[in-house]
mmCIF file of C-alpha atoms in Angstrom:
data_model
loop_
_atom_site.group_PDB
_atom_site.id
_atom_site.type_symbol
_atom_site.label_atom_id
_atom_site.label_comp_id
_atom_site.label_asym_id
_atom_site.label_seq_id
_atom_site.Cartn_x
_atom_site.Cartn_y
_atom_site.Cartn_z
ATOM 1 C CA MET A 8 12.044 50.621 142.642
ATOM 2 C CA ILE A 9 13.603 47.511 141.083
ATOM 3 C CA ARG A 10 14.557 49.496 137.972
ATOM 4 C CA GLU A 11 16.283 52.140 140.107
ATOM 5 C CA TRP A 12 18.154 49.469 142.073
ATOM 6 C CA TYR A 13 19.277 47.769 138.854
ATOM 7 C CA ALA A 14 20.410 51.051 137.310
ATOM 8 C CA SER A 15 22.382 51.948 140.436
ATOM 9 C CA THR A 16 23.939 48.518 140.907
ATOM 10 C CA PHE A 17 24.950 47.813 137.289
ATOM 11 C CA ARG A 18 25.346 51.297 135.829
ATOM 12 C CA ALA A 19 29.024 50.824 134.873
ATOM 13 C CA LEU A 20 27.957 48.048 132.479
ATOM 14 C CA SER A 21 26.340 50.729 130.305
ATOM 15 C CA ASN A 22 29.906 51.559 129.256
ATOM 16 C CA ARG A 23 30.572 49.229 126.293
ATOM 17 C CA GLN A 24 34.325 49.003 126.836
ATOM 18 C CA PHE A 25 33.983 48.115 130.490
ATOM 19 C CA ARG A 26 31.210 45.645 129.652
ATOM 20 C CA LEU A 27 33.513 43.712 127.319
ATOM 21 C CA LEU A 28 36.356 43.761 129.826
ATOM 22 C CA TRP A 29 33.968 42.654 132.582
ATOM 23 C CA ILE A 30 32.767 39.710 130.498
ATOM 24 C CA GLY A 31 36.334 38.675 129.725
ATOM 25 C CA THR A 32 37.531 38.952 133.315
ATOM 26 C CA SER A 33 34.453 37.101 134.576
ATOM 27 C CA ILE A 34 35.282 34.156 132.309
ATOM 28 C CA SER A 35 38.929 34.170 133.399
ATOM 29 C CA GLY A 36 37.796 34.437 137.020
ATOM 30 C CA LEU A 37 35.867 31.182 136.597
ATOM 31 C CA ALA A 38 39.083 29.487 135.473
ATOM 32 C CA TYR A 39 41.058 30.924 138.398
ATOM 33 C CA THR A 40 38.616 29.650 141.016
ATOM 34 C CA MET A 41 38.415 26.250 139.334
ATOM 35 C CA GLN A 42 42.182 26.077 139.384
ATOM 36 C CA TRP A 43 42.468 26.398 143.178
ATOM 37 C CA THR A 44 40.265 23.330 143.604
ATOM 38 C CA VAL A 45 41.805 21.191 140.857
ATOM 39 C CA GLN A 46 45.374 22.161 141.736
ATOM 40 C CA ALA A 47 45.007 20.978 145.346
ATOM 41 C CA VAL A 48 43.662 17.606 144.217
ATOM 42 C CA VAL A 49 46.422 17.138 141.629
ATOM 43 C CA ALA A 50 49.183 18.089 144.088
ATOM 44 C CA PHE A 51 47.837 15.674 146.709
ATOM 45 C CA ASP A 52 47.481 12.875 144.156
ATOM 46 C CA LEU A 53 51.084 13.387 143.010
ATOM 47 C CA ALA A 54 52.727 13.370 146.452
ATOM 48 C CA GLY A 55 50.081 12.178 148.906
ATOM 49 C CA THR A 56 50.841 14.903 151.464
ATOM 50 C CA ASN A 57 49.375 18.215 152.580
ATOM 51 C CA THR A 58 52.891 19.637 152.362
ATOM 52 C CA ALA A 59 52.787 19.212 148.588
ATOM 53 C CA VAL A 60 49.555 21.207 148.413
ATOM 54 C CA GLY A 61 51.078 23.943 150.572
ATOM 55 C CA LEU A 62 54.258 23.964 148.498
ATOM 56 C CA VAL A 63 52.351 24.756 145.297
ATOM 57 C CA GLN A 64 50.384 27.531 146.999
ATOM 58 C CA LEU A 65 53.489 28.940 148.647
ATOM 59 C CA GLY A 66 55.174 29.185 145.248
ATOM 60 C CA ILE A 67 52.372 31.344 143.895
ATOM 61 C CA GLY A 68 52.395 33.551 146.987
ATOM 62 C CA LEU A 69 56.137 34.164 146.869
ATOM 63 C CA VAL A 70 56.081 35.034 143.168
ATOM 64 C CA ILE A 71 53.259 37.539 143.683
ATOM 65 C CA LEU A 72 54.981 38.982 146.747
ATOM 66 C CA LEU A 73 58.234 39.521 144.865
ATOM 67 C CA MET A 74 56.975 40.546 141.433
ATOM 68 C CA SER A 75 53.713 42.471 141.883
ATOM 69 C CA PRO A 76 55.465 45.803 142.734
ATOM 70 C CA ILE A 77 57.344 45.549 139.438
ATOM 71 C CA GLY A 78 54.093 44.582 137.721
ATOM 72 C CA GLY A 79 52.523 47.789 138.988
ATOM 73 C CA VAL A 80 55.308 49.916 137.536
ATOM 74 C CA VAL A 81 54.985 48.190 134.177
ATOM 75 C CA ALA A 82 51.193 48.627 134.280
ATOM 76 C CA ASP A 83 51.597 52.396 134.594
ATOM 77 C CA ARG A 84 54.196 52.559 131.795
ATOM 78 C CA VAL A 85 52.903 50.466 128.913
ATOM 79 C CA ALA A 86 49.768 50.171 126.791
ATOM 80 C CA LYS A 87 47.315 48.083 128.813
ATOM 81 C CA LYS A 88 45.750 45.901 126.103
ATOM 82 C CA PRO A 89 48.876 44.060 124.823
ATOM 83 C CA LEU A 90 50.108 43.347 128.352
ATOM 84 C CA VAL A 91 46.716 42.014 129.514
ATOM 85 C CA LEU A 92 46.406 39.819 126.418
ATOM 86 C CA CYS A 93 49.961 38.517 126.859
ATOM 87 C CA CYS A 94 49.387 37.629 130.526
ATOM 88 C CA GLN A 95 46.045 35.960 129.779
ATOM 89 C CA ALA A 96 47.679 33.940 126.996
ATOM 90 C CA ILE A 97 50.503 32.798 129.309
ATOM 91 C CA ILE A 98 48.073 31.691 132.021
ATOM 92 C CA GLY A 99 45.868 29.874 129.522
ATOM 93 C CA SER A 100 48.896 28.158 128.002
ATOM 94 C CA SER A 101 50.109 26.988 131.420
ATOM 95 C CA PHE A 102 46.682 25.415 132.020
ATOM 96 C CA LEU A 103 46.732 23.670 128.637
ATOM 97 C CA VAL A 104 50.270 22.335 129.159
ATOM 98 C CA THR A 105 49.355 21.073 132.633
ATOM 99 C CA GLY A 106 46.286 19.305 131.267
ATOM 100 C CA ILE A 107 48.250 17.647 128.480
ATOM 101 C CA MET A 108 50.963 16.487 130.916
ATOM 102 C CA ILE A 109 48.314 14.982 133.224
ATOM 103 C CA LEU A 110 46.646 13.096 130.379
ATOM 104 C CA THR A 111 49.985 11.811 129.053
ATOM 105 C CA GLY A 112 51.264 10.857 132.513
ATOM 106 C CA HIS A 113 54.250 13.225 132.442
ATOM 107 C CA LEU A 114 53.233 15.663 135.185
ATOM 108 C CA THR A 115 55.370 15.646 138.332
ATOM 109 C CA LEU A 116 55.149 17.791 141.449
ATOM 110 C CA THR A 117 58.152 19.785 140.254
ATOM 111 C CA TRP A 118 56.454 20.537 136.943
ATOM 112 C CA LEU A 119 53.224 21.477 138.728
ATOM 113 C CA VAL A 120 55.066 23.924 140.990
ATOM 114 C CA LEU A 121 56.888 25.404 137.996
ATOM 115 C CA LEU A 122 53.795 25.780 135.803
ATOM 116 C CA THR A 123 51.790 27.250 138.687
ATOM 117 C CA ALA A 124 54.599 29.687 139.494
ATOM 118 C CA ILE A 125 54.564 30.829 135.851
ATOM 119 C CA MET A 126 50.851 31.496 136.236
ATOM 120 C CA GLY A 127 51.563 33.468 139.422
ATOM 121 C CA LEU A 128 54.209 35.499 137.610
ATOM 122 C CA ALA A 129 51.756 36.413 134.860
ATOM 123 C CA PHE A 130 49.110 37.287 137.423
ATOM 124 C CA ALA A 131 51.555 39.615 139.207
ATOM 125 C CA PHE A 132 51.500 41.738 136.046
ATOM 126 C CA LEU A 133 47.915 41.043 135.032
ATOM 127 C CA GLY A 134 46.247 42.088 138.308
ATOM 128 C CA PRO A 135 47.457 45.712 138.498
ATOM 129 C CA THR A 136 47.290 46.197 134.723
ATOM 130 C CA GLN A 137 43.691 45.026 134.539
ATOM 131 C CA GLN A 138 42.661 47.336 137.378
ATOM 132 C CA ALA A 139 44.538 50.256 135.806
ATOM 133 C CA TRP A 140 42.792 49.525 132.501
ATOM 134 C CA VAL A 141 39.425 49.771 134.242
ATOM 135 C CA GLY A 142 40.496 53.121 135.694
ATOM 136 C CA SER A 143 41.447 54.459 132.294
ATOM 137 C CA MET A 144 38.340 53.361 130.389
ATOM 138 C CA VAL A 145 35.441 54.463 132.610
ATOM 139 C CA PRO A 146 34.451 57.983 133.714
ATOM 140 C CA LYS A 147 35.404 58.982 137.236
ATOM 141 C CA ASN A 148 31.816 59.165 138.438
ATOM 142 C CA ILE A 149 31.184 55.449 137.746
ATOM 143 C CA LEU A 150 34.666 54.151 138.601
ATOM 144 C CA PRO A 151 33.733 52.923 142.121
ATOM 145 C CA ASN A 152 30.784 51.036 140.655
ATOM 146 C CA ALA A 153 33.029 49.494 137.973
ATOM 147 C CA VAL A 154 35.499 48.303 140.623
ATOM 148 C CA ALA A 155 32.631 46.944 142.702
ATOM 149 C CA LEU A 156 31.225 45.050 139.710
ATOM 150 C CA SER A 157 34.655 43.513 139.138
ATOM 151 C CA GLN A 158 34.647 42.299 142.737
ATOM 152 C CA LEU A 159 31.080 41.068 142.276
ATOM 153 C CA ALA A 160 32.194 38.927 139.329
ATOM 154 C CA SER A 161 35.014 37.556 141.464
ATOM 155 C CA ASN A 162 32.542 36.563 144.178
ATOM 156 C CA GLY A 163 30.312 34.893 141.601
ATOM 157 C CA SER A 164 33.266 32.882 140.340
ATOM 158 C CA ARG A 165 33.953 31.678 143.876
ATOM 159 C CA VAL A 166 30.475 30.120 143.859
ATOM 160 C CA VAL A 167 30.505 28.579 140.377
ATOM 161 C CA GLY A 168 34.198 27.666 140.010
ATOM 162 C CA PRO A 169 34.542 25.054 142.775
ATOM 163 C CA LEU A 170 31.190 23.518 141.778
ATOM 164 C CA VAL A 171 32.228 23.094 138.123
ATOM 165 C CA ALA A 172 35.670 21.850 139.152
ATOM 166 C CA GLY A 173 34.163 19.315 141.535
ATOM 167 C CA LEU A 174 31.799 17.965 138.867
ATOM 168 C CA MET A 175 34.655 17.590 136.384
ATOM 169 C CA LEU A 176 36.913 15.881 138.909
ATOM 170 C CA ALA A 177 34.111 13.454 139.764
ATOM 171 C CA THR A 178 33.540 12.564 136.102
ATOM 172 C CA ALA A 179 35.912 9.800 135.069
ATOM 173 C CA MET A 180 35.932 10.820 131.397
ATOM 174 C CA ILE A 181 37.028 14.374 132.288
ATOM 175 C CA GLY A 182 39.074 14.271 135.486
ATOM 176 C CA ALA A 183 41.820 16.702 136.412
ATOM 177 C CA GLY A 184 43.389 16.639 132.938
ATOM 178 C CA GLY A 185 40.129 17.527 131.234
ATOM 179 C CA ALA A 186 39.453 20.240 133.809
ATOM 180 C CA TYR A 187 42.795 21.887 133.069
ATOM 181 C CA LEU A 188 42.127 21.724 129.315
ATOM 182 C CA PHE A 189 38.718 23.316 129.908
ATOM 183 C CA MET A 190 40.324 26.121 131.935
ATOM 184 C CA GLY A 191 42.829 26.724 129.154
ATOM 185 C CA ALA A 192 40.017 26.819 126.583
ATOM 186 C CA LEU A 193 38.249 29.494 128.632
ATOM 187 C CA PHE A 194 41.237 31.762 128.135
ATOM 188 C CA VAL A 195 40.919 31.408 124.363
ATOM 189 C CA VAL A 196 37.450 32.936 124.736
ATOM 190 C CA VAL A 197 38.878 35.634 127.034
ATOM 191 C CA VAL A 198 41.547 36.642 124.532
ATOM 192 C CA PHE A 199 39.059 36.910 121.656
ATOM 193 C CA THR A 200 36.735 38.994 123.853
ATOM 194 C CA LEU A 201 39.459 41.436 124.873
ATOM 195 C CA LEU A 202 40.744 41.773 121.299
ATOM 196 C CA ARG A 203 37.594 43.831 120.596
ATOM 197 C CA LEU A 204 38.677 46.529 123.050
ATOM 198 C CA PRO A 205 40.640 49.629 122.003
ATOM 199 C CA ASN A 206 44.170 50.086 123.248
ATOM 200 C CA THR A 207 45.342 52.707 125.736
ATOM 201 C CA PRO A 208 48.389 54.878 125.045
ATOM 202 C CA ALA A 209 51.673 53.983 126.672
ATOM 203 C CA LYS A 210 53.469 56.416 128.929
ATOM 204 C CA PRO A 211 55.724 58.663 126.784
ATOM 205 C CA ASP A 212 59.398 57.738 126.874
ATOM 206 C CA SER A 213 60.222 61.260 128.024
ATOM 207 C CA GLU A 214 58.195 60.694 131.203
ATOM 208 C CA ARG A 215 59.611 57.271 132.027
ATOM 209 C CA LEU A 216 62.113 56.824 134.820
ATOM 210 C CA PRO A 217 64.065 53.721 135.853
ATOM 211 C CA VAL A 218 61.805 50.967 137.199
ATOM 212 C CA ALA A 219 63.221 51.198 140.726
ATOM 213 C CA ILE A 220 62.579 54.944 140.876
ATOM 214 C CA GLU A 221 59.010 54.628 139.594
ATOM 215 C CA MET A 222 58.415 51.828 142.075
ATOM 216 C CA MET A 223 59.550 54.058 144.928
ATOM 217 C CA GLU A 224 57.358 56.848 143.559
ATOM 218 C CA GLY A 225 54.389 54.530 143.999
ATOM 219 C CA VAL A 226 55.402 53.733 147.581
ATOM 220 C CA ARG A 227 55.945 57.448 148.273
ATOM 221 C CA TYR A 228 52.564 58.304 146.765
ATOM 222 C CA VAL A 229 50.793 55.884 149.092
ATOM 223 C CA ARG A 230 52.772 57.101 152.096
ATOM 224 C CA GLN A 231 51.960 60.763 151.380
ATOM 225 C CA HIS A 232 48.213 60.215 150.946
ATOM 226 C CA PRO A 233 46.640 59.324 154.310
ATOM 227 C CA ALA A 234 43.353 58.012 152.898
ATOM 228 C CA ILE A 235 45.052 55.556 150.529
ATOM 229 C CA ARG A 236 47.577 54.552 153.185
ATOM 230 C CA THR A 237 44.817 53.864 155.707
ATOM 231 C CA LEU A 238 42.750 51.872 153.216
ATOM 232 C CA MET A 239 45.750 49.811 152.163
ATOM 233 C CA LEU A 240 46.775 49.012 155.734
ATOM 234 C CA LEU A 241 43.194 47.996 156.454
ATOM 235 C CA PHE A 242 43.114 45.749 153.392
ATOM 236 C CA MET A 243 46.377 44.008 154.225
ATOM 237 C CA SER A 244 45.513 43.391 157.870
ATOM 238 C CA VAL A 245 41.922 42.253 157.233
ATOM 239 C CA VAL A 246 42.790 39.991 154.275
ATOM 240 C CA VAL A 247 45.694 38.356 156.134
ATOM 241 C CA LEU A 248 43.400 37.538 159.081
ATOM 242 C CA GLY A 249 40.153 37.107 157.168
ATOM 243 C CA PHE A 250 41.077 33.831 155.454
ATOM 244 C CA MET A 251 42.732 32.185 158.457
ATOM 245 C CA TRP A 252 39.558 30.392 159.538
ATOM 246 C CA GLN A 253 39.762 28.326 156.358
ATOM 247 C CA ILE A 254 43.250 27.128 157.350
ATOM 248 C CA VAL A 255 41.996 25.492 160.559
ATOM 249 C CA LEU A 256 38.502 24.559 159.342
ATOM 250 C CA PRO A 257 39.212 20.863 158.535
ATOM 251 C CA ALA A 258 40.819 20.267 161.938
ATOM 252 C CA PHE A 259 38.072 22.273 163.678
ATOM 253 C CA LEU A 260 35.349 20.102 162.142
ATOM 254 C CA GLU A 261 37.080 16.844 162.969
ATOM 255 C CA ARG A 262 38.425 17.636 166.444
ATOM 256 C CA HIS A 263 35.661 19.784 167.896
ATOM 257 C CA LEU A 264 32.463 18.831 166.062
ATOM 258 C CA GLN A 265 33.260 15.219 165.104
ATOM 259 C CA ARG A 266 32.327 15.976 161.512
ATOM 260 C CA PRO A 267 34.084 14.651 158.386
ATOM 261 C CA THR A 268 36.518 17.034 156.710
ATOM 262 C CA ALA A 269 34.491 16.614 153.509
ATOM 263 C CA ASP A 270 32.012 19.093 155.053
ATOM 264 C CA VAL A 271 34.554 21.817 154.220
ATOM 265 C CA GLY A 272 33.219 21.920 150.660
ATOM 266 C CA PHE A 273 29.655 22.588 151.776
ATOM 267 C CA ILE A 274 30.745 25.279 154.257
ATOM 268 C CA LEU A 275 32.864 27.076 151.655
ATOM 269 C CA THR A 276 29.925 26.991 149.238
ATOM 270 C CA VAL A 277 27.672 28.612 151.840
ATOM 271 C CA ASN A 278 30.467 31.113 152.500
ATOM 272 C CA ALA A 279 30.769 32.014 148.812
ATOM 273 C CA VAL A 280 27.014 32.314 148.206
ATOM 274 C CA SER A 281 26.452 34.544 151.235
ATOM 275 C CA GLY A 282 29.457 36.657 150.219
ATOM 276 C CA LEU A 283 27.998 37.057 146.730
ATOM 277 C CA VAL A 284 24.686 38.270 148.180
ATOM 278 C CA MET A 285 26.488 40.883 150.282
ATOM 279 C CA ALA A 286 28.613 41.996 147.331
ATOM 280 C CA LEU A 287 25.496 42.429 145.216
ATOM 281 C CA ALA A 288 23.867 44.510 147.941
ATOM 282 C CA LEU A 289 26.896 46.791 148.353
ATOM 283 C CA THR A 290 27.671 47.354 144.659
ATOM 284 C CA GLY A 291 25.259 50.290 144.530
ATOM 285 C CA VAL A 292 26.549 51.730 147.827
ATOM 286 C CA VAL A 293 30.212 52.299 146.961
ATOM 287 C CA SER A 294 29.552 55.666 145.287
ATOM 288 C CA THR A 295 27.565 57.023 148.241
ATOM 289 C CA ARG A 296 28.387 58.487 151.647
ATOM 290 C CA TRP A 297 27.563 55.111 153.163
ATOM 291 C CA ALA A 298 30.647 53.463 151.631
ATOM 292 C CA TRP A 299 32.988 54.093 154.580
ATOM 293 C CA PRO A 300 30.495 52.994 157.278
ATOM 294 C CA ALA A 301 29.626 49.907 155.224
ATOM 295 C CA MET A 302 33.291 48.928 155.000
ATOM 296 C CA PHE A 303 33.802 49.081 158.764
ATOM 297 C CA GLY A 304 30.501 47.328 159.339
ATOM 298 C CA CYS A 305 31.805 44.442 157.233
ATOM 299 C CA VAL A 306 34.988 44.247 159.327
ATOM 300 C CA GLY A 307 32.840 44.031 162.460
ATOM 301 C CA LEU A 308 30.689 41.329 160.856
ATOM 302 C CA LEU A 309 33.828 39.373 159.957
ATOM 303 C CA GLY A 310 35.104 39.620 163.532
ATOM 304 C CA LEU A 311 31.728 38.452 164.814
ATOM 305 C CA GLY A 312 31.913 35.451 162.492
ATOM 306 C CA PHE A 313 35.289 34.447 163.945
ATOM 307 C CA VAL A 314 33.981 34.698 167.507
ATOM 308 C CA VAL A 315 30.814 32.702 166.749
ATOM 309 C CA LEU A 316 32.888 30.033 165.010
ATOM 310 C CA ALA A 317 35.284 29.883 167.970
ATOM 311 C CA ILE A 318 32.459 29.091 170.391
ATOM 312 C CA ALA A 319 30.297 27.053 167.981
ATOM 313 C CA PRO A 320 28.976 23.960 169.816
ATOM 314 C CA SER A 321 27.493 22.349 166.710
ATOM 315 C CA PHE A 322 27.658 22.203 162.928
ATOM 316 C CA GLU A 323 24.580 24.429 162.707
ATOM 317 C CA TRP A 324 26.389 27.150 164.653
ATOM 318 C CA THR A 325 29.305 26.795 162.235
ATOM 319 C CA LEU A 326 26.953 27.552 159.359
ATOM 320 C CA TRP A 327 25.642 30.632 161.187
ATOM 321 C CA ALA A 328 29.236 31.791 161.638
ATOM 322 C CA THR A 329 29.850 31.263 157.931
ATOM 323 C CA LEU A 330 26.903 33.526 157.123
ATOM 324 C CA ALA A 331 28.852 36.306 158.848
ATOM 325 C CA LEU A 332 32.338 35.376 157.614
ATOM 326 C CA GLY A 333 31.450 35.305 153.903
ATOM 327 C CA PRO A 334 29.565 38.630 153.722
ATOM 328 C CA GLY A 335 32.023 40.311 156.082
ATOM 329 C CA LEU A 336 35.127 39.555 154.033
ATOM 330 C CA SER A 337 33.553 39.853 150.573
ATOM 331 C CA GLY A 338 31.796 43.107 151.432
ATOM 332 C CA PHE A 339 34.943 44.587 152.954
ATOM 333 C CA MET A 340 37.127 43.785 149.938
ATOM 334 C CA LEU A 341 34.566 45.151 147.490
ATOM 335 C CA VAL A 342 34.097 48.504 149.249
ATOM 336 C CA ASN A 343 37.765 48.877 150.159
ATOM 337 C CA ASN A 344 38.941 48.352 146.560
ATOM 338 C CA ALA A 345 36.359 50.821 145.246
ATOM 339 C CA LEU A 346 37.413 53.474 147.771
ATOM 340 C CA ILE A 347 41.094 52.992 146.973
ATOM 341 C CA MET A 348 40.488 53.510 143.257
ATOM 342 C CA ALA A 349 38.294 56.551 143.989
ATOM 343 C CA ASN A 350 41.077 58.099 146.086
ATOM 344 C CA THR A 351 43.948 57.330 143.675
ATOM 345 C CA ASP A 352 45.406 59.526 140.945
ATOM 346 C CA PRO A 353 44.984 57.622 137.623
ATOM 347 C CA ARG A 354 48.726 57.924 136.967
ATOM 348 C CA TYR A 355 49.344 55.630 139.931
ATOM 349 C CA PHE A 356 46.558 53.067 139.462
ATOM 350 C CA GLY A 357 48.882 50.202 138.518
ATOM 351 C CA ARG A 358 51.435 50.796 141.264
ATOM 352 C CA VAL A 359 48.838 51.280 143.984
ATOM 353 C CA MET A 360 46.935 48.128 143.026
ATOM 354 C CA SER A 361 50.184 46.136 142.803
ATOM 355 C CA LEU A 362 51.057 47.143 146.360
ATOM 356 C CA LEU A 363 47.576 46.058 147.369
ATOM 357 C CA MET A 364 48.271 42.630 145.881
ATOM 358 C CA LEU A 365 51.041 42.150 148.438
ATOM 359 C CA ALA A 366 48.268 41.289 150.883
ATOM 360 C CA TRP A 367 47.781 37.955 149.106
ATOM 361 C CA GLY A 368 51.480 37.173 149.416
ATOM 362 C CA PHE A 369 51.435 37.998 153.121
ATOM 363 C CA GLN A 370 48.276 35.943 153.562
ATOM 364 C CA GLY A 371 50.045 32.901 152.176
ATOM 365 C CA ALA A 372 53.150 33.558 154.273
ATOM 366 C CA PHE A 373 51.199 33.868 157.545
ATOM 367 C CA SER A 374 49.099 30.759 156.945
ATOM 368 C CA LEU A 375 51.860 28.427 158.118
ATOM 369 C CA PRO A 376 52.523 30.139 161.507
ATOM 370 C CA PHE A 377 48.785 30.518 162.131
ATOM 371 C CA GLY A 378 48.321 26.801 161.585
ATOM 372 C CA ALA A 379 51.268 26.008 163.851
ATOM 373 C CA LEU A 380 49.857 28.218 166.623
ATOM 374 C CA ALA A 381 46.479 26.519 166.235
ATOM 375 C CA ASP A 382 48.183 23.153 166.734
ATOM 376 C CA ALA A 383 49.897 24.499 169.846
ATOM 377 C CA PHE A 384 47.051 26.447 171.499
ATOM 378 C CA GLY A 385 43.934 25.044 169.854
ATOM 379 C CA GLU A 386 41.711 26.086 166.968
ATOM 380 C CA ARG A 387 39.109 27.783 169.156
ATOM 381 C CA ALA A 388 41.699 29.973 170.892
ATOM 382 C CA MET A 389 43.203 31.150 167.603
ATOM 383 C CA LEU A 390 39.799 31.826 166.036
ATOM 384 C CA PHE A 391 38.682 33.828 169.068
ATOM 385 C CA SER A 392 41.969 35.786 169.085
ATOM 386 C CA ALA A 393 41.644 36.597 165.382
ATOM 387 C CA GLY A 394 38.089 37.835 165.938
ATOM 388 C CA GLY A 395 39.286 40.081 168.772
ATOM 389 C CA VAL A 396 42.063 41.523 166.606
ATOM 390 C CA LEU A 397 39.541 42.266 163.843
ATOM 391 C CA PHE A 398 37.396 44.242 166.299
ATOM 392 C CA ILE A 399 40.496 46.219 167.303
ATOM 393 C CA ILE A 400 41.255 46.873 163.624
ATOM 394 C CA MET A 401 37.686 48.090 163.102
ATOM 395 C CA LEU A 402 37.933 50.466 166.085
ATOM 396 C CA CYS A 403 41.395 51.845 165.277
ATOM 397 C CA GLY A 404 40.624 52.161 161.571
ATOM 398 C CA GLY A 405 37.335 53.921 162.283
ATOM 399 C CA LEU A 406 39.023 56.435 164.587
ATOM 400 C CA ALA A 407 41.721 57.082 161.970
ATOM 401 C CA VAL A 408 39.111 57.711 159.261
ATOM 402 C CA LEU A 409 37.124 60.047 161.521
ATOM 403 C CA ARG A 410 40.310 62.047 162.088
ATOM 404 C CA LEU A 411 41.018 62.197 158.351
ATOM 405 C CA SER A 412 37.440 63.267 157.667
ATOM 406 C CA ARG A 413 37.688 66.018 160.259
ATOM 407 C CA ASP A 414 40.911 67.250 158.623
ATOM 408 C CA GLY A 415 39.346 67.182 155.142
ATOM 409 C CA LYS A 416 41.712 64.480 153.843
ATOM 410 C CA LEU A 417 39.122 62.039 152.558
ATOM 411 C CA ILE A 418 38.054 62.079 148.909
ATOM 412 C CA ALA A 419 34.394 61.366 148.220
ATOM 413 C CA PRO A 420 33.853 58.405 145.845
ATOM 414 C CA THR A 421 32.585 60.650 143.021
ATOM 415 C CA GLN A 422 34.996 63.547 143.581
ATOM 416 C CA GLN A 423 37.857 64.149 141.161
ATOM 417 C CA VAL A 424 41.238 63.181 142.575
ATOM 418 C CA SER A 425 44.008 65.722 142.398
ATOM 419 C CA SER A 426 46.776 64.788 139.995
ATOM 420 C CA SER A 427 49.526 66.134 142.193
ATOM 421 C CA PRO A 428 51.590 63.487 144.023
#
């Protein structure tokens, strides 16, 4: 029984190429999640305001929003290995430079915004290229499992990264500068790991069109394929709403539960651990007929978490809400990404995944108005409203998928996708 579960859950790791890529991306994922924690502390220390923290995050979001569609086109045109290595090297270098500037006392808020924006620019190309590389190196029948394992590694990083970052920040001999140097050193390991992988062929020059035309081809491809379009709309709407509870969490704890804002760290840890457990449970499901129901079940669980948090009378109720919020969002993203890759023609992997990345840009853009509305109408009202909208999304999305299934427009996770646009 356990052997069968293990074989089903981790079967894509039997592919040596994917195993190496998975190890490399898991290490880089640790650095990414550490960075979100360390970056916020550094920005606040430099300027002493929450606006400074938001400014750094907004810069990343805008760069990804503007550049990821171009990154998707490039991902579908060029050999994957050199581009991934180049992007990883740029991100690692930005971490090392930031660490050195902190230790030498030369880092300013302007430099932090600039260096972080450079990282965001590299990630706008790295994200779709890495996903497209996965699609090109594993057989179709294990592709959903490979995508799910990538999401599983991301969830694991969300547990370990903030913990490691917090320990380094609390250690006087290491601090923020040492943490950034450590993150940069991790990318040295990543680059050497990925150097062992074979390259993929670039798109022939005879098949290349101008970037703008190929970008519009990607948009047209999504628009003409109902299953991909539905999955992408679901991802964007759920991701934009799904993280909003974290925006108002500090104020919610202080104003409604009379708890210190420092409790945010503990709640987010519980959120990440419970999300990891759900991701592990669903990794073996993404290639089965239960994938679609599981995805909508996660949306419903996420909506329930928002509602429970909105009415939570105590800190204990907040933790119960977190046990729904973490699994709901993590499980949804894992299954949704796997289904998108299973329904996408390999020629469009990069462009489709780059359009999917726009969700993170929109999430950053909507954080400010959500926070402003929470200040105007109250945290509980906004949390309850978001939960209600998520239930509506679950219902409307489910009805749309049932209609597509009835019309024969859904591709099973293990079925070969047609190459015709």
